[in-house]
């Protein structure tokens, strides 16, 4: 049974990053899992390839040579989302700089608004570590509160900017550890201590970020 009226995957990769092969493979697995789990025929997916000379500004994100011809399609799909939809954001997480594939939380939020996002849909960020602060690492993720772990994270800043710009109250899901996708579409995060062993539904590995009508954020561990 579907838990959203629409699903849409927005994938952001870097033009010359060999590691993006993993992103593509895991996205294919993720799509397969969604199709089977929710009995879907397909999921609209857009791939944004950032040029090697990418500069992290909203203008550059929206007008660089790699995205300019895709804007109409991106806009159509973002405008088509409702409060009951799910937007899935894919890309490499950079916890030290709060970026997904070189794009900051604020620039991504502004760009999505400019492209037409107008719904308080659920947003599932599947990049590594984008739900935790850069000063939280190792087993601290298992002992501290969700607020302590995630208050300064990419996901928190992204949600806050969407609210500031348009009053959106998107429920955002983000991981506190590196994440991968298994062949059956299930997601695993790597253990906090060594980050070498994959665990499905690892405790404290995902934070759900909510924001109220006056912009106050709340964070809870999903499990």
PDB file of C-alpha atoms in Angstrom:
ATOM      1  CA  UNK A   1       0.000   0.000   0.000  1.00  0.00           C
ATOM      2  CA  UNK A   2       1.382   3.410  -0.986  1.00  0.00           C
ATOM      3  CA  UNK A   3       2.205   5.876   1.793  1.00  0.00           C
ATOM      4  CA  UNK A   4       2.270   8.859  -0.609  1.00  0.00           C
ATOM      5  CA  UNK A   5       0.172   9.983  -3.574  1.00  0.00           C
ATOM      6  CA  UNK A   6       3.306  10.648  -5.679  1.00  0.00           C
ATOM      7  CA  UNK A   7       6.991   9.824  -5.490  1.00  0.00           C
ATOM      8  CA  UNK A   8       9.723  11.836  -7.180  1.00  0.00           C
ATOM      9  CA  UNK A   9      13.484  11.254  -7.071  1.00  0.00           C
ATOM     10  CA  UNK A  10      15.884  14.159  -7.537  1.00  0.00           C
ATOM     11  CA  UNK A  11      19.477  12.989  -7.852  1.00  0.00           C
ATOM     12  CA  UNK A  12      22.448  15.367  -7.698  1.00  0.00           C
ATOM     13  CA  UNK A  13      25.886  14.187  -8.789  1.00  0.00           C
ATOM     14  CA  UNK A  14      29.230  15.709  -9.713  1.00  0.00           C
ATOM     15  CA  UNK A  15      30.384  15.720 -13.326  1.00  0.00           C
ATOM     16  CA  UNK A  16      33.751  14.049 -12.818  1.00  0.00           C
ATOM     17  CA  UNK A  17      33.282  12.006  -9.650  1.00  0.00           C
ATOM     18  CA  UNK A  18      33.915   8.292 -10.198  1.00  0.00           C
ATOM     19  CA  UNK A  19      32.160   7.618  -6.897  1.00  0.00           C
ATOM     20  CA  UNK A  20      28.879   8.583  -8.498  1.00  0.00           C
ATOM     21  CA  UNK A  21      28.693   5.081  -9.997  1.00  0.00           C
ATOM     22  CA  UNK A  22      27.642   3.967  -6.527  1.00  0.00           C
ATOM     23  CA  UNK A  23      24.928   6.624  -6.440  1.00  0.00           C
ATOM     24  CA  UNK A  24      23.511   5.442  -9.783  1.00  0.00           C
ATOM     25  CA  UNK A  25      23.579   1.783  -8.738  1.00  0.00           C
ATOM     26  CA  UNK A  26      21.939   2.466  -5.393  1.00  0.00           C
ATOM     27  CA  UNK A  27      19.288   4.684  -6.982  1.00  0.00           C
ATOM     28  CA  UNK A  28      18.347   1.860  -9.347  1.00  0.00           C
ATOM     29  CA  UNK A  29      18.048  -0.461  -6.362  1.00  0.00           C
ATOM     30  CA  UNK A  30      16.000   2.097  -4.442  1.00  0.00           C
ATOM     31  CA  UNK A  31      13.606   2.517  -7.361  1.00  0.00           C
ATOM     32  CA  UNK A  32      13.204  -1.244  -7.663  1.00  0.00           C
ATOM     33  CA  UNK A  33      12.374  -1.482  -3.979  1.00  0.00           C
ATOM     34  CA  UNK A  34       9.778   1.294  -4.174  1.00  0.00           C
ATOM     35  CA  UNK A  35       8.140  -0.222  -7.271  1.00  0.00           C
ATOM     36  CA  UNK A  36       7.767  -3.582  -5.566  1.00  0.00           C
ATOM     37  CA  UNK A  37       6.817  -2.319  -2.115  1.00  0.00           C
ATOM     38  CA  UNK A  38       4.178   0.144  -3.299  1.00  0.00           C
ATOM     39  CA  UNK A  39       3.117  -1.629  -6.513  1.00  0.00           C
ATOM     40  CA  UNK A  40       4.165   1.289  -8.726  1.00  0.00           C
ATOM     41  CA  UNK A  41       4.726   1.227 -12.481  1.00  0.00           C
ATOM     42  CA  UNK A  42       7.499   3.840 -12.377  1.00  0.00           C
ATOM     43  CA  UNK A  43       8.926   6.736 -10.365  1.00  0.00           C
ATOM     44  CA  UNK A  44       9.776  10.044 -12.076  1.00  0.00           C
ATOM     45  CA  UNK A  45      13.504  10.648 -11.646  1.00  0.00           C
ATOM     46  CA  UNK A  46      15.682  13.605 -12.602  1.00  0.00           C
ATOM     47  CA  UNK A  47      19.466  13.533 -12.579  1.00  0.00           C
ATOM     48  CA  UNK A  48      21.268  16.852 -12.072  1.00  0.00           C
ATOM     49  CA  UNK A  49      24.950  16.670 -13.023  1.00  0.00           C
ATOM     50  CA  UNK A  50      26.945  19.538 -11.544  1.00  0.00           C
ATOM     51  CA  UNK A  51      29.678  20.870 -13.852  1.00  0.00           C
ATOM     52  CA  UNK A  52      33.291  20.696 -12.708  1.00  0.00           C
ATOM     53  CA  UNK A  53      33.340  24.502 -12.313  1.00  0.00           C
ATOM     54  CA  UNK A  54      30.231  24.528 -10.086  1.00  0.00           C
ATOM     55  CA  UNK A  55      29.919  27.550  -7.773  1.00  0.00           C
ATOM     56  CA  UNK A  56      27.531  27.203  -4.838  1.00  0.00           C
ATOM     57  CA  UNK A  57      25.046  29.973  -5.558  1.00  0.00           C
ATOM     58  CA  UNK A  58      21.371  29.721  -6.403  1.00  0.00           C
ATOM     59  CA  UNK A  59      21.904  31.506  -9.723  1.00  0.00           C
ATOM     60  CA  UNK A  60      24.653  29.100 -10.794  1.00  0.00           C
ATOM     61  CA  UNK A  61      22.672  26.035  -9.714  1.00  0.00           C
ATOM     62  CA  UNK A  62      19.681  27.141 -11.782  1.00  0.00           C
ATOM     63  CA  UNK A  63      21.543  28.435 -14.827  1.00  0.00           C
ATOM     64  CA  UNK A  64      24.607  26.250 -15.386  1.00  0.00           C
ATOM     65  CA  UNK A  65      24.972  24.399 -18.668  1.00  0.00           C
ATOM     66  CA  UNK A  66      24.087  21.017 -17.175  1.00  0.00           C
ATOM     67  CA  UNK A  67      20.665  21.997 -15.819  1.00  0.00           C
ATOM     68  CA  UNK A  68      19.353  24.751 -18.051  1.00  0.00           C
ATOM     69  CA  UNK A  69      17.638  22.414 -20.524  1.00  0.00           C
ATOM     70  CA  UNK A  70      16.041  20.384 -17.710  1.00  0.00           C
ATOM     71  CA  UNK A  71      14.385  23.258 -15.881  1.00  0.00           C
ATOM     72  CA  UNK A  72      10.962  22.911 -17.504  1.00  0.00           C
ATOM     73  CA  UNK A  73      10.707  19.241 -16.545  1.00  0.00           C
ATOM     74  CA  UNK A  74      12.035  19.826 -13.046  1.00  0.00           C
ATOM     75  CA  UNK A  75       9.554  22.635 -12.526  1.00  0.00           C
ATOM     76  CA  UNK A  76       6.630  20.550 -13.774  1.00  0.00           C
ATOM     77  CA  UNK A  77       7.408  17.670 -11.435  1.00  0.00           C
ATOM     78  CA  UNK A  78       8.081  19.859  -8.385  1.00  0.00           C
ATOM     79  CA  UNK A  79       4.889  21.850  -8.929  1.00  0.00           C
ATOM     80  CA  UNK A  80       2.988  18.566  -9.205  1.00  0.00           C
ATOM     81  CA  UNK A  81       3.893  17.464  -5.684  1.00  0.00           C
ATOM     82  CA  UNK A  82       1.240  17.753  -2.977  1.00  0.00           C
ATOM     83  CA  UNK A  83       1.395  17.766   0.806  1.00  0.00           C
ATOM     84  CA  UNK A  84       0.886  13.977   0.575  1.00  0.00           C
ATOM     85  CA  UNK A  85       3.802  13.333  -1.805  1.00  0.00           C
ATOM     86  CA  UNK A  86       7.362  12.170  -1.146  1.00  0.00           C
ATOM     87  CA  UNK A  87      10.411  13.874  -2.635  1.00  0.00           C
ATOM     88  CA  UNK A  88      13.535  11.708  -2.436  1.00  0.00           C
ATOM     89  CA  UNK A  89      16.857  13.555  -2.650  1.00  0.00           C
ATOM     90  CA  UNK A  90      19.904  11.493  -3.663  1.00  0.00           C
ATOM     91  CA  UNK A  91      23.568  12.493  -3.646  1.00  0.00           C
ATOM     92  CA  UNK A  92      26.867  12.300  -1.795  1.00  0.00           C
ATOM     93  CA  UNK A  93      26.703  13.714   1.719  1.00  0.00           C
ATOM     94  CA  UNK A  94      29.462  16.061   2.901  1.00  0.00           C
ATOM     95  CA  UNK A  95      28.893  16.384   6.634  1.00  0.00           C
ATOM     96  CA  UNK A  96      31.838  18.724   7.221  1.00  0.00           C
ATOM     97  CA  UNK A  97      30.491  21.362   4.832  1.00  0.00           C
ATOM     98  CA  UNK A  98      26.748  20.544   5.084  1.00  0.00           C
ATOM     99  CA  UNK A  99      26.438  19.820   1.375  1.00  0.00           C
ATOM    100  CA  UNK A 100      24.921  17.224  -0.900  1.00  0.00           C
ATOM    101  CA  UNK A 101      27.211  16.694  -3.894  1.00  0.00           C
ATOM    102  CA  UNK A 102      28.704  20.213  -3.420  1.00  0.00           C
ATOM    103  CA  UNK A 103      25.312  21.964  -2.988  1.00  0.00           C
ATOM    104  CA  UNK A 104      24.623  23.681   0.348  1.00  0.00           C
ATOM    105  CA  UNK A 105      21.340  23.255   2.197  1.00  0.00           C
ATOM    106  CA  UNK A 106      20.366  26.891   1.657  1.00  0.00           C
ATOM    107  CA  UNK A 107      21.126  26.887  -2.084  1.00  0.00           C
ATOM    108  CA  UNK A 108      19.208  23.654  -2.627  1.00  0.00           C
ATOM    109  CA  UNK A 109      16.186  24.978  -0.725  1.00  0.00           C
ATOM    110  CA  UNK A 110      16.176  28.270  -2.640  1.00  0.00           C
ATOM    111  CA  UNK A 111      16.616  26.480  -5.952  1.00  0.00           C
ATOM    112  CA  UNK A 112      13.731  24.085  -5.332  1.00  0.00           C
ATOM    113  CA  UNK A 113      11.490  27.006  -4.400  1.00  0.00           C
ATOM    114  CA  UNK A 114      12.549  28.883  -7.547  1.00  0.00           C
ATOM    115  CA  UNK A 115      11.802  25.782  -9.617  1.00  0.00           C
ATOM    116  CA  UNK A 116       8.295  25.556  -8.203  1.00  0.00           C
ATOM    117  CA  UNK A 117       8.232  23.495  -5.008  1.00  0.00           C
ATOM    118  CA  UNK A 118       5.124  24.687  -3.183  1.00  0.00           C
ATOM    119  CA  UNK A 119       4.014  21.679  -1.137  1.00  0.00           C
ATOM    120  CA  UNK A 120       4.843  20.654   2.416  1.00  0.00           C
ATOM    121  CA  UNK A 121       5.567  17.149   1.174  1.00  0.00           C
ATOM    122  CA  UNK A 122       7.684  14.581   2.959  1.00  0.00           C
ATOM    123  CA  UNK A 123      11.347  14.904   1.926  1.00  0.00           C
ATOM    124  CA  UNK A 124      13.562  11.846   2.249  1.00  0.00           C
ATOM    125  CA  UNK A 125      17.264  12.764   2.091  1.00  0.00           C
ATOM    126  CA  UNK A 126      19.255   9.589   1.455  1.00  0.00           C
ATOM    127  CA  UNK A 127      22.787  11.034   1.299  1.00  0.00           C
ATOM    128  CA  UNK A 128      25.321   9.899   3.887  1.00  0.00           C
ATOM    129  CA  UNK A 129      25.410  11.731   7.232  1.00  0.00           C
ATOM    130  CA  UNK A 130      23.131  14.608   6.187  1.00  0.00           C
ATOM    131  CA  UNK A 131      21.072  14.283   9.363  1.00  0.00           C
ATOM    132  CA  UNK A 132      23.929  14.899  11.796  1.00  0.00           C
ATOM    133  CA  UNK A 133      26.149  17.758  12.879  1.00  0.00           C
ATOM    134  CA  UNK A 134      29.809  17.662  11.892  1.00  0.00           C
ATOM    135  CA  UNK A 135      30.903  17.725  15.550  1.00  0.00           C
ATOM    136  CA  UNK A 136      28.993  14.527  16.356  1.00  0.00           C
ATOM    137  CA  UNK A 137      30.644  11.272  15.364  1.00  0.00           C
ATOM    138  CA  UNK A 138      31.255   7.684  16.367  1.00  0.00           C
ATOM    139  CA  UNK A 139      29.164   6.238  19.171  1.00  0.00           C
ATOM    140  CA  UNK A 140      27.993   9.717  20.240  1.00  0.00           C
ATOM    141  CA  UNK A 141      25.175   9.221  17.737  1.00  0.00           C
ATOM    142  CA  UNK A 142      23.872   6.402  19.889  1.00  0.00           C
ATOM    143  CA  UNK A 143      23.952   8.261  23.199  1.00  0.00           C
ATOM    144  CA  UNK A 144      22.969  11.866  22.490  1.00  0.00           C
ATOM    145  CA  UNK A 145      19.483  13.211  21.813  1.00  0.00           C
ATOM    146  CA  UNK A 146      18.187  13.695  18.281  1.00  0.00           C
ATOM    147  CA  UNK A 147      18.290  17.453  18.869  1.00  0.00           C
ATOM    148  CA  UNK A 148      21.953  17.288  19.877  1.00  0.00           C
ATOM    149  CA  UNK A 149      22.838  15.125  16.883  1.00  0.00           C
ATOM    150  CA  UNK A 150      20.860  16.924  14.192  1.00  0.00           C
ATOM    151  CA  UNK A 151      20.221  20.584  15.095  1.00  0.00           C
ATOM    152  CA  UNK A 152      22.996  21.957  12.860  1.00  0.00           C
ATOM    153  CA  UNK A 153      22.809  19.340  10.117  1.00  0.00           C
ATOM    154  CA  UNK A 154      22.186  19.764   6.389  1.00  0.00           C
ATOM    155  CA  UNK A 155      18.639  18.478   6.885  1.00  0.00           C
ATOM    156  CA  UNK A 156      17.877  20.970   9.666  1.00  0.00           C
ATOM    157  CA  UNK A 157      19.240  23.935   7.696  1.00  0.00           C
ATOM    158  CA  UNK A 158      17.411  22.789   4.553  1.00  0.00           C
ATOM    159  CA  UNK A 159      14.077  22.481   6.364  1.00  0.00           C
ATOM    160  CA  UNK A 160      14.544  25.839   8.071  1.00  0.00           C
ATOM    161  CA  UNK A 161      15.256  27.588   4.768  1.00  0.00           C
ATOM    162  CA  UNK A 162      12.156  26.114   3.093  1.00  0.00           C
ATOM    163  CA  UNK A 163      10.091  27.461   5.987  1.00  0.00           C
ATOM    164  CA  UNK A 164      11.768  30.870   5.901  1.00  0.00           C
ATOM    165  CA  UNK A 165      11.279  31.300   2.164  1.00  0.00           C
ATOM    166  CA  UNK A 166       7.761  29.982   1.675  1.00  0.00           C
ATOM    167  CA  UNK A 167       6.388  28.912   5.043  1.00  0.00           C
ATOM    168  CA  UNK A 168       6.654  25.252   4.031  1.00  0.00           C
ATOM    169  CA  UNK A 169       6.514  22.688   6.807  1.00  0.00           C
ATOM    170  CA  UNK A 170       8.138  19.713   5.139  1.00  0.00           C
ATOM    171  CA  UNK A 171       8.716  16.619   7.241  1.00  0.00           C
ATOM    172  CA  UNK A 172      12.346  15.725   6.504  1.00  0.00           C
ATOM    173  CA  UNK A 173      13.962  12.322   7.009  1.00  0.00           C
ATOM    174  CA  UNK A 174      17.785  12.154   7.046  1.00  0.00           C
ATOM    175  CA  UNK A 175      20.510   9.727   8.103  1.00  0.00           C
ATOM    176  CA  UNK A 176      23.150  10.167  10.788  1.00  0.00           C
ATOM    177  CA  UNK A 177      25.610   7.687   9.247  1.00  0.00           C
ATOM    178  CA  UNK A 178      26.832   6.541   5.822  1.00  0.00           C
ATOM    179  CA  UNK A 179      23.973   4.832   3.972  1.00  0.00           C
ATOM    180  CA  UNK A 180      23.802   2.249   1.207  1.00  0.00           C
ATOM    181  CA  UNK A 181      21.000   0.452  -0.635  1.00  0.00           C
ATOM    182  CA  UNK A 182      20.764  -3.334  -0.840  1.00  0.00           C
ATOM    183  CA  UNK A 183      19.737  -5.229  -3.974  1.00  0.00           C
ATOM    184  CA  UNK A 184      16.165  -5.554  -2.693  1.00  0.00           C
ATOM    185  CA  UNK A 185      15.883  -1.780  -2.186  1.00  0.00           C
ATOM    186  CA  UNK A 186      16.232  -1.743   1.594  1.00  0.00           C
ATOM    187  CA  UNK A 187      18.529   0.895   3.048  1.00  0.00           C
ATOM    188  CA  UNK A 188      21.282   0.150   5.540  1.00  0.00           C
ATOM    189  CA  UNK A 189      23.445   2.521   7.553  1.00  0.00           C
ATOM    190  CA  UNK A 190      26.923   1.607   8.716  1.00  0.00           C
ATOM    191  CA  UNK A 191      27.641   0.979  12.382  1.00  0.00           C
ATOM    192  CA  UNK A 192      28.634   4.029  14.399  1.00  0.00           C
ATOM    193  CA  UNK A 193      31.841   2.606  15.860  1.00  0.00           C
ATOM    194  CA  UNK A 194      33.704   1.512  12.718  1.00  0.00           C
ATOM    195  CA  UNK A 195      31.367   2.477   9.842  1.00  0.00           C
ATOM    196  CA  UNK A 196      32.097  -0.854   8.157  1.00  0.00           C
ATOM    197  CA  UNK A 197      29.082  -3.057   8.953  1.00  0.00           C
ATOM    198  CA  UNK A 198      25.694  -2.331   7.403  1.00  0.00           C
ATOM    199  CA  UNK A 199      22.659  -2.437   9.701  1.00  0.00           C
ATOM    200  CA  UNK A 200      19.009  -2.166   8.638  1.00  0.00           C
ATOM    201  CA  UNK A 201      17.015   0.152  10.928  1.00  0.00           C
ATOM    202  CA  UNK A 202      20.040   0.851  13.133  1.00  0.00           C
ATOM    203  CA  UNK A 203      18.946   2.670  16.281  1.00  0.00           C
ATOM    204  CA  UNK A 204      19.541   6.440  16.063  1.00  0.00           C
ATOM    205  CA  UNK A 205      20.562   6.209  12.392  1.00  0.00           C
ATOM    206  CA  UNK A 206      17.666   8.284  11.054  1.00  0.00           C
ATOM    207  CA  UNK A 207      16.166  11.521  12.345  1.00  0.00           C
ATOM    208  CA  UNK A 208      12.718  12.817  11.467  1.00  0.00           C
ATOM    209  CA  UNK A 209      12.713  16.629  11.394  1.00  0.00           C
ATOM    210  CA  UNK A 210       9.415  18.472  11.820  1.00  0.00           C
ATOM    211  CA  UNK A 211       8.704  22.193  11.993  1.00  0.00           C
ATOM    212  CA  UNK A 212       5.657  23.917  13.461  1.00  0.00           C
ATOM    213  CA  UNK A 213       3.572  26.859  12.283  1.00  0.00           C
ATOM    214  CA  UNK A 214       5.919  29.422  13.849  1.00  0.00           C
ATOM    215  CA  UNK A 215       9.120  27.805  12.600  1.00  0.00           C
ATOM    216  CA  UNK A 216      10.187  25.863  15.688  1.00  0.00           C
ATOM    217  CA  UNK A 217      11.950  22.650  14.726  1.00  0.00           C
ATOM    218  CA  UNK A 218      11.650  19.305  16.476  1.00  0.00           C
ATOM    219  CA  UNK A 219      13.828  16.234  15.955  1.00  0.00           C
ATOM    220  CA  UNK A 220      13.072  12.620  16.842  1.00  0.00           C
ATOM    221  CA  UNK A 221      14.910   9.411  16.035  1.00  0.00           C
ATOM    222  CA  UNK A 222      12.896   7.234  13.653  1.00  0.00           C
ATOM    223  CA  UNK A 223      14.106   4.137  15.522  1.00  0.00           C
TER     224      UNK A 223
END
